[in-house]
Structure formats: structure tokens, C-alpha cells
């Protein structure tokens, strides 16, 4: 899974009918310092994530599992809203 | 899923017979500002996307699901035509 | 799917027996201008692609589907020989 | 599979219910010299990995297999704690 | 599939029990000139590959297929030992 921030939505009237009812969120991948890293992806929201929220998202088949739509063409979904990240970057420093 | 623009088509007479009837669209991945990012991929059109249109595409097994061809060697498909993208990049700025 | 050029073959006597009979082609990913992009991959040929030909290849489970060998450890296959690519790069220019 | 170091955890109260009981570990991918490489991922712990430990993690469907939760939206899991890495970088030098 | 060189092994006493009996090989991805490219991955050996050997490896579900362990958390496996690579880089040159 990856860390991202929901920054918006995509509106698509003409789309795969299996996507009807799924919210397509523009989600920006982030690094540990919560800076943008790489380009945004479109993930289906499955946990009621709001714009601006810090989230965990999953990709591939796991996205369809999250959406409880195994027959939908989904390859990414938001699966958690991050309350807190605890980490120690010093663990990455050399001996 | 990812954001892209359909910029052309690929013609392949000799191909996997399961691809017959599927349109192979040259699709350029885009960043949030709709600038090209990375190299084009070939995605099967499943929503009647025209040349020049801004689309959402999906990859992997989701591509076959979109094409309703689970036994075809498809790993990418266009699943929606974008009407509108609403986002706020300021959400990515530091505190 | 991606665009590539077949530039050679790999010979492996000791290999997974499910690969017997499959041709392992060294395939160079290309950009739109048909320049090499990134490093070559090894794809199974399923359409009689010859050395030097411009092809479309697929990855992941789609590779096994293309090879009609769902129980073989294949993750990439050539699925079409490109006759023609029609595209308009001007569509990527800003307004 | 890839080599990483567990550097922390993510707390998410609102999340996919299938994730309840799974520990979400912030895992930093490493290179051979154990230096950070790329951005951290969130992997489910399946082997009792502690903060600071050097681990092997797996991605995609293999993550769900590791977690013994095929119906959970997991795409990465820690599957082993590294005791020792034996390698010879000279093998990579030219002739 | 990709080209790599086996450069070592990983020892992990605490690991997913489905990995018992599988050799975890540190495998360095290579480019066409057999120079290291990117960071090493951990692949399960399925063909008796020795340290230093030039191999073909596969990723994703294909890794589990190669290992004949569909219920193990494997996402990469060595599937062939390369005897010979025949290729013509001139095919990549412009007209």
C-alpha cells in the first residue's frame, strides 16, 4: 500500500457502468515528509475519504477487493484514513 | 487508474485473435497539468473514446474486466472519458 | 500494452519445463519516435514476430493468456505486429 | 520480493474492516548496501517484524497470500526477517 | 521476464512457513550489456541457479507458478539459466 493525499475528484459521465456509484478521487502519492512524489493516480474511495485527507491506498486486484466490486475495472482504491504515522528515520542511517 | 490523452491508434493485422474487434489506442499518460508524463501505452477502448479525448485508463486484470474479455491478452483499457477534474494543489503545500 | 522492437533471442537450456516450445524474444521498449526507452525485457512470442519487427507486447497474467499457457511462468508476451501507428503529438500541446 | 527496513507504523481508525487485526508497517525499500532507495511503502506484517528490523517483503496478490487474507485489500506484506545477506558484488564487474 | 545475475542469498529464519524449502536468491537486474540496472530483487530459485549465473526471472503470479507453490507469498522466481543471448542493437538505430 502507499501513502497519499486526496486532492480532488474526476467527473466522467461516459464510463464503464460498473464504476457507477464509485467516487473517483485524484490522489497524490506522498513521501515520508508528506511531500508530493510522482504523479497523481485515480483511486476509488471506499472509506469516505474527504478532500485533503491523508490516506492509505492499495493497487491492483486489491483495489477491486476494497471496493467489493470484483467485476469492476478498478485498479486502485483508498482503504484507510491515516490518523497518525509513527516512524524513526534515524533507523535508516548508516552504522 | 491513471489520466491520459488518446493521441492515436495502432494497426496490427497479425495479432492475437482475441484482440479482434478491440480498438488499440495510443494513450499518453498525463500529469495534473495535463502535460505528457512518461511514454505512451496501448490501451483498449471500452467507452468510445475519440482521438484527443482526456480519459481515465486502468491496467492489469482490470483492463480485461473493462473489455469484458477475460480471456484476451489485454493489460490496459480506457474506462472513462473525463468531463471535469476538480482539484486543489494547495492541499499539497507544507504547513 | 506497450510498443517494442524484437532485437534478439535468449537461449536457455536449463529452464522451467513449461517454457519448452516458447520462444523467448529480447524486446526493447520504445517511445513514440521508436527510440529505445528503458531496458529490454524477455517476452514470449505468440504471433510469429521476427527479429527487427515492431510489436505490441503485454505483461502480467495477460502474457500467459496470450501464450495459451496459464500454468507457465510467463509474465510478458508479444501479441501483435504493428503495421502502422497513427498519432498526432500536437494533441499534447498546451492551449 | 524486495529488501526493506521497518521504520514505523501507520494508525488508521477508519479503514477497510478486512484490515482489522493487521499491522500496517512503514517499510523503507533498501539497496544492497542497505541505503534507502525510493519511497516507503505500507506493508502488512505477517512474521512479527519489529521496528528497525531488516525484512523481505512481497507485493501484489502475494501480499494477501502472506496475510492469509485473500479477501482483504492488501498489496504488500512482510514475509521474512533477514538474518544474513551473503553476496558478491564483484560478480557484477565486467570481464 | 527480465535478465539478471544471481549474486547471493538471503537467510531468514523467521519467515512465512510456505517459503520453507525455497532458496531466496539475491538477483541483480541487468541491461543488455550485462551491467547492473536498478536494485537487486529477491527471487526464488526454481532451476538450480548457482551464484554468478546469468538468469531469466519472472515476477508476480508467474513467480508462484514457477515455484509450483500457488499458496506461497512469492512474487519473483528464476525460471531459466541463460546459455546465450543473440541480439542486434543496430536494429534500434534510426533510419
PDB file of N, CA and C in Angstrom, chain C residues 3-86:
ATOM      1  N   UNK C   3       4.761  -0.689 -26.679  1.00  0.00           N
ATOM      2  CA  UNK C   3       5.374  -0.790 -28.003  1.00  0.00           C
ATOM      3  C   UNK C   3       6.830  -1.207 -27.837  1.00  0.00           C
ATOM      4  N   UNK C   4       7.271  -2.166 -28.647  1.00  0.00           N
ATOM      5  CA  UNK C   4       8.665  -2.583 -28.562  1.00  0.00           C
ATOM      6  C   UNK C   4       9.183  -3.072 -29.888  1.00  0.00           C
ATOM      7  N   UNK C   5      10.491  -3.330 -29.919  1.00  0.00           N
ATOM      8  CA  UNK C   5      11.084  -3.925 -31.115  1.00  0.00           C
ATOM      9  C   UNK C   5      11.820  -5.193 -30.697  1.00  0.00           C
ATOM     10  N   UNK C   6      11.574  -6.263 -31.439  1.00  0.00           N
ATOM     11  CA  UNK C   6      12.266  -7.521 -31.177  1.00  0.00           C
ATOM     12  C   UNK C   6      13.686  -7.380 -31.699  1.00  0.00           C
ATOM     13  N   UNK C   7      14.666  -7.564 -30.795  1.00  0.00           N
ATOM     14  CA  UNK C   7      16.054  -7.399 -31.264  1.00  0.00           C
ATOM     15  C   UNK C   7      16.883  -8.667 -31.111  1.00  0.00           C
ATOM     16  N   UNK C   8      16.300  -9.709 -30.569  1.00  0.00           N
ATOM     17  CA  UNK C   8      17.083 -10.939 -30.453  1.00  0.00           C
ATOM     18  C   UNK C   8      16.368 -12.016 -29.672  1.00  0.00           C
ATOM     19  N   UNK C   9      17.138 -13.038 -29.335  1.00  0.00           N
ATOM     20  CA  UNK C   9      16.560 -14.171 -28.604  1.00  0.00           C
ATOM     21  C   UNK C   9      17.484 -14.576 -27.464  1.00  0.00           C
ATOM     22  N   UNK C  10      16.879 -15.262 -26.499  1.00  0.00           N
ATOM     23  CA  UNK C  10      17.636 -15.808 -25.376  1.00  0.00           C
ATOM     24  C   UNK C  10      17.567 -17.325 -25.475  1.00  0.00           C
ATOM     25  N   UNK C  11      18.715 -17.975 -25.345  1.00  0.00           N
ATOM     26  CA  UNK C  11      18.756 -19.427 -25.320  1.00  0.00           C
ATOM     27  C   UNK C  11      19.014 -19.879 -23.880  1.00  0.00           C
ATOM     28  N   UNK C  12      18.119 -20.724 -23.380  1.00  0.00           N
ATOM     29  CA  UNK C  12      18.262 -21.242 -22.016  1.00  0.00           C
ATOM     30  C   UNK C  12      17.930 -22.733 -22.044  1.00  0.00           C
ATOM     31  N   UNK C  13      18.948 -23.536 -21.899  1.00  0.00           N
ATOM     32  CA  UNK C  13      18.716 -24.988 -21.936  1.00  0.00           C
ATOM     33  C   UNK C  13      18.059 -25.441 -20.640  1.00  0.00           C
ATOM     34  N   UNK C  14      18.609 -24.973 -19.524  1.00  0.00           N
ATOM     35  CA  UNK C  14      18.006 -25.306 -18.237  1.00  0.00           C
ATOM     36  C   UNK C  14      16.937 -24.265 -17.939  1.00  0.00           C
ATOM     37  N   UNK C  15      15.693 -24.680 -17.997  1.00  0.00           N
ATOM     38  CA  UNK C  15      14.610 -23.729 -17.750  1.00  0.00           C
ATOM     39  C   UNK C  15      13.363 -24.467 -17.275  1.00  0.00           C
ATOM     40  N   UNK C  16      12.408 -23.725 -16.821  1.00  0.00           N
ATOM     41  CA  UNK C  16      11.117 -24.275 -16.416  1.00  0.00           C
ATOM     42  C   UNK C  16      10.554 -25.061 -17.596  1.00  0.00           C
ATOM     43  N   UNK C  17      10.155 -26.319 -17.350  1.00  0.00           N
ATOM     44  CA  UNK C  17       9.716 -27.161 -18.472  1.00  0.00           C
ATOM     45  C   UNK C  17       8.462 -26.618 -19.165  1.00  0.00           C
ATOM     46  N   UNK C  18       7.729 -25.785 -18.468  1.00  0.00           N
ATOM     47  CA  UNK C  18       6.530 -25.203 -19.090  1.00  0.00           C
ATOM     48  C   UNK C  18       6.888 -24.176 -20.166  1.00  0.00           C
ATOM     49  N   UNK C  19       8.161 -23.796 -20.203  1.00  0.00           N
ATOM     50  CA  UNK C  19       8.590 -22.830 -21.219  1.00  0.00           C
ATOM     51  C   UNK C  19       9.029 -23.510 -22.502  1.00  0.00           C
ATOM     52  N   UNK C  20       9.146 -24.844 -22.450  1.00  0.00           N
ATOM     53  CA  UNK C  20       9.594 -25.559 -23.647  1.00  0.00           C
ATOM     54  C   UNK C  20       8.613 -25.278 -24.795  1.00  0.00           C
ATOM     55  N   UNK C  21       9.159 -24.920 -25.917  1.00  0.00           N
ATOM     56  CA  UNK C  21       8.331 -24.615 -27.080  1.00  0.00           C
ATOM     57  C   UNK C  21       7.981 -23.138 -27.192  1.00  0.00           C
ATOM     58  N   UNK C  22       8.305 -22.376 -26.173  1.00  0.00           N
ATOM     59  CA  UNK C  22       8.041 -20.927 -26.246  1.00  0.00           C
ATOM     60  C   UNK C  22       9.319 -20.205 -26.641  1.00  0.00           C
ATOM     61  N   UNK C  23       9.217 -19.297 -27.580  1.00  0.00           N
ATOM     62  CA  UNK C  23      10.390 -18.527 -27.986  1.00  0.00           C
ATOM     63  C   UNK C  23      10.538 -17.301 -27.099  1.00  0.00           C
ATOM     64  N   UNK C  24      11.729 -17.162 -26.523  1.00  0.00           N
ATOM     65  CA  UNK C  24      12.000 -16.040 -25.618  1.00  0.00           C
ATOM     66  C   UNK C  24      12.679 -14.927 -26.409  1.00  0.00           C
ATOM     67  N   UNK C  25      11.950 -13.887 -26.654  1.00  0.00           N
ATOM     68  CA  UNK C  25      12.450 -12.800 -27.501  1.00  0.00           C
ATOM     69  C   UNK C  25      12.933 -11.619 -26.649  1.00  0.00           C
ATOM     70  N   UNK C  26      14.115 -11.130 -26.971  1.00  0.00           N
ATOM     71  CA  UNK C  26      14.611  -9.907 -26.335  1.00  0.00           C
ATOM     72  C   UNK C  26      13.890  -8.747 -27.017  1.00  0.00           C
ATOM     73  N   UNK C  27      13.128  -8.026 -26.231  1.00  0.00           N
ATOM     74  CA  UNK C  27      12.253  -6.990 -26.779  1.00  0.00           C
ATOM     75  C   UNK C  27      12.575  -5.649 -26.126  1.00  0.00           C
ATOM     76  N   UNK C  28      12.899  -4.685 -26.951  1.00  0.00           N
ATOM     77  CA  UNK C  28      13.271  -3.354 -26.454  1.00  0.00           C
ATOM     78  C   UNK C  28      12.053  -2.435 -26.435  1.00  0.00           C
ATOM     79  N   UNK C  29      11.664  -1.943 -25.258  1.00  0.00           N
ATOM     80  CA  UNK C  29      10.577  -0.947 -25.217  1.00  0.00           C
ATOM     81  C   UNK C  29      10.988   0.313 -25.977  1.00  0.00           C
ATOM     82  N   UNK C  30      10.008   0.925 -26.637  1.00  0.00           N
ATOM     83  CA  UNK C  30      10.276   2.116 -27.449  1.00  0.00           C
ATOM     84  C   UNK C  30       9.351   3.259 -27.050  1.00  0.00           C
ATOM     85  N   UNK C  31       9.798   4.474 -27.379  1.00  0.00           N
ATOM     86  CA  UNK C  31       8.893   5.608 -27.202  1.00  0.00           C
ATOM     87  C   UNK C  31       8.156   5.853 -28.528  1.00  0.00           C
ATOM     88  N   UNK C  32       7.386   6.907 -28.591  1.00  0.00           N
ATOM     89  CA  UNK C  32       6.581   7.187 -29.791  1.00  0.00           C
ATOM     90  C   UNK C  32       7.419   7.385 -31.039  1.00  0.00           C
ATOM     91  N   UNK C  33       8.630   7.908 -30.851  1.00  0.00           N
ATOM     92  CA  UNK C  33       9.520   8.135 -32.002  1.00  0.00           C
ATOM     93  C   UNK C  33      10.308   6.867 -32.322  1.00  0.00           C
ATOM     94  N   UNK C  34       9.936   5.772 -31.654  1.00  0.00           N
ATOM     95  CA  UNK C  34      10.576   4.478 -31.859  1.00  0.00           C
ATOM     96  C   UNK C  34      12.030   4.461 -31.398  1.00  0.00           C
ATOM     97  N   UNK C  35      12.350   5.344 -30.459  1.00  0.00           N
ATOM     98  CA  UNK C  35      13.658   5.296 -29.824  1.00  0.00           C
ATOM     99  C   UNK C  35      13.594   4.383 -28.605  1.00  0.00           C
ATOM    100  N   UNK C  36      14.695   3.669 -28.311  1.00  0.00           N
ATOM    101  CA  UNK C  36      14.735   2.779 -27.146  1.00  0.00           C
ATOM    102  C   UNK C  36      14.439   3.557 -25.876  1.00  0.00           C
ATOM    103  N   UNK C  37      13.706   2.944 -24.973  1.00  0.00           N
ATOM    104  CA  UNK C  37      13.361   3.599 -23.717  1.00  0.00           C
ATOM    105  C   UNK C  37      13.393   2.546 -22.608  1.00  0.00           C
ATOM    106  N   UNK C  38      14.326   2.695 -21.698  1.00  0.00           N
ATOM    107  CA  UNK C  38      14.443   1.705 -20.640  1.00  0.00           C
ATOM    108  C   UNK C  38      15.151   0.455 -21.139  1.00  0.00           C
ATOM    109  N   UNK C  39      15.152  -0.579 -20.321  1.00  0.00           N
ATOM    110  CA  UNK C  39      15.898  -1.791 -20.660  1.00  0.00           C
ATOM    111  C   UNK C  39      15.006  -2.869 -21.261  1.00  0.00           C
ATOM    112  N   UNK C  40      15.620  -3.745 -22.062  1.00  0.00           N
ATOM    113  CA  UNK C  40      14.868  -4.801 -22.748  1.00  0.00           C
ATOM    114  C   UNK C  40      14.216  -5.760 -21.757  1.00  0.00           C
ATOM    115  N   UNK C  41      13.152  -6.332 -22.201  1.00  0.00           N
ATOM    116  CA  UNK C  41      12.509  -7.390 -21.444  1.00  0.00           C
ATOM    117  C   UNK C  41      12.538  -8.653 -22.307  1.00  0.00           C
ATOM    118  N   UNK C  42      12.200  -9.766 -21.666  1.00  0.00           N
ATOM    119  CA  UNK C  42      12.120 -11.035 -22.389  1.00  0.00           C
ATOM    120  C   UNK C  42      10.637 -11.382 -22.499  1.00  0.00           C
ATOM    121  N   UNK C  43      10.150 -11.426 -23.742  1.00  0.00           N
ATOM    122  CA  UNK C  43       8.727 -11.715 -23.952  1.00  0.00           C
ATOM    123  C   UNK C  43       8.597 -12.984 -24.794  1.00  0.00           C
ATOM    124  N   UNK C  44       7.571 -13.763 -24.504  1.00  0.00           N
ATOM    125  CA  UNK C  44       7.285 -14.944 -25.298  1.00  0.00           C
ATOM    126  C   UNK C  44       6.580 -14.496 -26.584  1.00  0.00           C
ATOM    127  N   UNK C  45       7.021 -15.042 -27.706  1.00  0.00           N
ATOM    128  CA  UNK C  45       6.378 -14.683 -28.970  1.00  0.00           C
ATOM    129  C   UNK C  45       5.133 -15.540 -29.173  1.00  0.00           C
ATOM    130  N   UNK C  46       4.027 -14.908 -29.516  1.00  0.00           N
ATOM    131  CA  UNK C  46       2.804 -15.678 -29.764  1.00  0.00           C
ATOM    132  C   UNK C  46       2.212 -15.389 -31.139  1.00  0.00           C
ATOM    133  N   UNK C  47       2.902 -14.549 -31.913  1.00  0.00           N
ATOM    134  CA  UNK C  47       2.340 -14.166 -33.218  1.00  0.00           C
ATOM    135  C   UNK C  47       3.319 -14.337 -34.372  1.00  0.00           C
ATOM    136  N   UNK C  48       4.436 -15.030 -34.135  1.00  0.00           N
ATOM    137  CA  UNK C  48       5.413 -15.227 -35.203  1.00  0.00           C
ATOM    138  C   UNK C  48       6.209 -13.979 -35.519  1.00  0.00           C
ATOM    139  N   UNK C  49       6.534 -13.216 -34.485  1.00  0.00           N
ATOM    140  CA  UNK C  49       7.301 -11.979 -34.689  1.00  0.00           C
ATOM    141  C   UNK C  49       8.745 -12.309 -35.051  1.00  0.00           C
ATOM    142  N   UNK C  50       9.267 -11.638 -36.055  1.00  0.00           N
ATOM    143  CA  UNK C  50      10.648 -11.850 -36.454  1.00  0.00           C
ATOM    144  C   UNK C  50      11.560 -10.799 -35.846  1.00  0.00           C
ATOM    145  N   UNK C  51      12.864 -11.081 -35.909  1.00  0.00           N
ATOM    146  CA  UNK C  51      13.849 -10.130 -35.395  1.00  0.00           C
ATOM    147  C   UNK C  51      13.715  -8.826 -36.171  1.00  0.00           C
ATOM    148  N   UNK C  52      13.675  -7.718 -35.453  1.00  0.00           N
ATOM    149  CA  UNK C  52      13.593  -6.407 -36.079  1.00  0.00           C
ATOM    150  C   UNK C  52      12.177  -5.860 -36.151  1.00  0.00           C
ATOM    151  N   UNK C  53      11.197  -6.714 -35.909  1.00  0.00           N
ATOM    152  CA  UNK C  53       9.821  -6.237 -36.062  1.00  0.00           C
ATOM    153  C   UNK C  53       9.350  -5.374 -34.886  1.00  0.00           C
ATOM    154  N   UNK C  54       8.471  -4.467 -35.265  1.00  0.00           N
ATOM    155  CA  UNK C  54       7.849  -3.556 -34.311  1.00  0.00           C
ATOM    156  C   UNK C  54       6.601  -4.275 -33.783  1.00  0.00           C
ATOM    157  N   UNK C  55       6.491  -4.359 -32.464  1.00  0.00           N
ATOM    158  CA  UNK C  55       5.417  -5.176 -31.895  1.00  0.00           C
ATOM    159  C   UNK C  55       4.693  -4.476 -30.750  1.00  0.00           C
ATOM    160  N   UNK C  56       3.541  -5.059 -30.420  1.00  0.00           N
ATOM    161  CA  UNK C  56       2.830  -4.709 -29.188  1.00  0.00           C
ATOM    162  C   UNK C  56       3.018  -5.886 -28.244  1.00  0.00           C
ATOM    163  N   UNK C  57       3.424  -5.595 -26.992  1.00  0.00           N
ATOM    164  CA  UNK C  57       3.540  -6.688 -26.027  1.00  0.00           C
ATOM    165  C   UNK C  57       2.722  -6.372 -24.789  1.00  0.00           C
ATOM    166  N   UNK C  58       2.369  -7.428 -24.097  1.00  0.00           N
ATOM    167  CA  UNK C  58       1.525  -7.311 -22.917  1.00  0.00           C
ATOM    168  C   UNK C  58       2.257  -7.913 -21.728  1.00  0.00           C
ATOM    169  N   UNK C  59       1.867  -7.525 -20.518  1.00  0.00           N
ATOM    170  CA  UNK C  59       2.597  -8.023 -19.341  1.00  0.00           C
ATOM    171  C   UNK C  59       1.640  -8.607 -18.291  1.00  0.00           C
ATOM    172  N   UNK C  60       2.227  -9.341 -17.365  1.00  0.00           N
ATOM    173  CA  UNK C  60       1.457  -9.935 -16.271  1.00  0.00           C
ATOM    174  C   UNK C  60       0.680 -11.153 -16.730  1.00  0.00           C
ATOM    175  N   UNK C  61      -0.443 -11.380 -16.093  1.00  0.00           N
ATOM    176  CA  UNK C  61      -1.286 -12.534 -16.422  1.00  0.00           C
ATOM    177  C   UNK C  61      -1.645 -12.535 -17.901  1.00  0.00           C
ATOM    178  N   UNK C  62      -1.775 -11.361 -18.494  1.00  0.00           N
ATOM    179  CA  UNK C  62      -2.102 -11.261 -19.911  1.00  0.00           C
ATOM    180  C   UNK C  62      -1.061 -11.971 -20.779  1.00  0.00           C
ATOM    181  N   UNK C  63       0.172 -12.043 -20.305  1.00  0.00           N
ATOM    182  CA  UNK C  63       1.221 -12.752 -21.038  1.00  0.00           C
ATOM    183  C   UNK C  63       0.933 -14.249 -21.120  1.00  0.00           C
ATOM    184  N   UNK C  64       0.433 -14.796 -20.021  1.00  0.00           N
ATOM    185  CA  UNK C  64       0.101 -16.237 -20.015  1.00  0.00           C
ATOM    186  C   UNK C  64      -1.136 -16.498 -20.873  1.00  0.00           C
ATOM    187  N   UNK C  65      -2.065 -15.566 -20.839  1.00  0.00           N
ATOM    188  CA  UNK C  65      -3.272 -15.699 -21.668  1.00  0.00           C
ATOM    189  C   UNK C  65      -2.874 -15.704 -23.141  1.00  0.00           C
ATOM    190  N   UNK C  66      -1.977 -14.802 -23.513  1.00  0.00           N
ATOM    191  CA  UNK C  66      -1.527 -14.715 -24.901  1.00  0.00           C
ATOM    192  C   UNK C  66      -0.867 -16.017 -25.340  1.00  0.00           C
ATOM    193  N   UNK C  67      -0.077 -16.593 -24.449  1.00  0.00           N
ATOM    194  CA  UNK C  67       0.664 -17.820 -24.783  1.00  0.00           C
ATOM    195  C   UNK C  67      -0.216 -19.053 -24.703  1.00  0.00           C
ATOM    196  N   UNK C  68      -1.459 -18.878 -24.271  1.00  0.00           N
ATOM    197  CA  UNK C  68      -2.359 -20.023 -24.065  1.00  0.00           C
ATOM    198  C   UNK C  68      -1.680 -21.047 -23.143  1.00  0.00           C
ATOM    199  N   UNK C  69      -0.988 -20.546 -22.147  1.00  0.00           N
ATOM    200  CA  UNK C  69      -0.296 -21.415 -21.176  1.00  0.00           C
ATOM    201  C   UNK C  69      -0.487 -20.796 -19.797  1.00  0.00           C
ATOM    202  N   UNK C  70      -1.645 -21.024 -19.222  1.00  0.00           N
ATOM    203  CA  UNK C  70      -1.939 -20.377 -17.941  1.00  0.00           C
ATOM    204  C   UNK C  70      -1.110 -20.946 -16.796  1.00  0.00           C
ATOM    205  N   UNK C  71      -0.509 -22.122 -17.023  1.00  0.00           N
ATOM    206  CA  UNK C  71       0.301 -22.735 -15.965  1.00  0.00           C
ATOM    207  C   UNK C  71       1.802 -22.576 -16.215  1.00  0.00           C
ATOM    208  N   UNK C  72       2.167 -21.672 -17.102  1.00  0.00           N
ATOM    209  CA  UNK C  72       3.592 -21.422 -17.358  1.00  0.00           C
ATOM    210  C   UNK C  72       4.005 -20.107 -16.686  1.00  0.00           C
ATOM    211  N   UNK C  73       5.264 -19.999 -16.283  1.00  0.00           N
ATOM    212  CA  UNK C  73       5.715 -18.797 -15.545  1.00  0.00           C
ATOM    213  C   UNK C  73       6.043 -17.630 -16.463  1.00  0.00           C
ATOM    214  N   UNK C  74       5.098 -17.280 -17.293  1.00  0.00           N
ATOM    215  CA  UNK C  74       5.276 -16.212 -18.283  1.00  0.00           C
ATOM    216  C   UNK C  74       4.647 -14.922 -17.754  1.00  0.00           C
ATOM    217  N   UNK C  75       5.384 -13.808 -17.859  1.00  0.00           N
ATOM    218  CA  UNK C  75       4.805 -12.522 -17.438  1.00  0.00           C
ATOM    219  C   UNK C  75       4.902 -11.454 -18.532  1.00  0.00           C
ATOM    220  N   UNK C  76       5.196 -11.884 -19.749  1.00  0.00           N
ATOM    221  CA  UNK C  76       5.252 -10.925 -20.868  1.00  0.00           C
ATOM    222  C   UNK C  76       5.159 -11.690 -22.178  1.00  0.00           C
ATOM    223  N   UNK C  77       4.379 -11.174 -23.121  1.00  0.00           N
ATOM    224  CA  UNK C  77       4.236 -11.832 -24.420  1.00  0.00           C
ATOM    225  C   UNK C  77       3.969 -10.808 -25.511  1.00  0.00           C
ATOM    226  N   UNK C  78       4.492 -11.135 -26.691  1.00  0.00           N
ATOM    227  CA  UNK C  78       4.239 -10.317 -27.873  1.00  0.00           C
ATOM    228  C   UNK C  78       2.887 -10.736 -28.433  1.00  0.00           C
ATOM    229  N   UNK C  79       1.981  -9.761 -28.643  1.00  0.00           N
ATOM    230  CA  UNK C  79       0.621 -10.113 -29.055  1.00  0.00           C
ATOM    231  C   UNK C  79       0.202  -9.514 -30.390  1.00  0.00           C
ATOM    232  N   UNK C  80       1.069  -8.690 -30.981  1.00  0.00           N
ATOM    233  CA  UNK C  80       0.699  -8.130 -32.276  1.00  0.00           C
ATOM    234  C   UNK C  80       1.918  -7.555 -32.976  1.00  0.00           C
ATOM    235  N   UNK C  81       1.885  -7.582 -34.282  1.00  0.00           N
ATOM    236  CA  UNK C  81       2.949  -6.982 -35.082  1.00  0.00           C
ATOM    237  C   UNK C  81       2.371  -5.703 -35.675  1.00  0.00           C
ATOM    238  N   UNK C  82       3.045  -4.598 -35.395  1.00  0.00           N
ATOM    239  CA  UNK C  82       2.491  -3.290 -35.780  1.00  0.00           C
ATOM    240  C   UNK C  82       2.692  -3.021 -37.267  1.00  0.00           C
ATOM    241  N   UNK C  83       1.596  -2.772 -37.967  1.00  0.00           N
ATOM    242  CA  UNK C  83       1.667  -2.377 -39.374  1.00  0.00           C
ATOM    243  C   UNK C  83       1.814  -0.869 -39.482  1.00  0.00           C
ATOM    244  N   UNK C  84       1.126  -0.190 -38.570  1.00  0.00           N
ATOM    245  CA  UNK C  84       1.063   1.255 -38.701  1.00  0.00           C
ATOM    246  C   UNK C  84       0.670   1.883 -37.367  1.00  0.00           C
ATOM    247  N   UNK C  85       1.277   3.019 -37.100  1.00  0.00           N
ATOM    248  CA  UNK C  85       0.892   3.795 -35.929  1.00  0.00           C
ATOM    249  C   UNK C  85       0.454   5.169 -36.420  1.00  0.00           C
ATOM    250  N   UNK C  86      -0.765   5.523 -36.105  1.00  0.00           N
ATOM    251  CA  UNK C  86      -1.257   6.851 -36.484  1.00  0.00           C
ATOM    252  C   UNK C  86      -1.446   7.660 -35.215  1.00  0.00           C
TER     253      UNK C  86
END
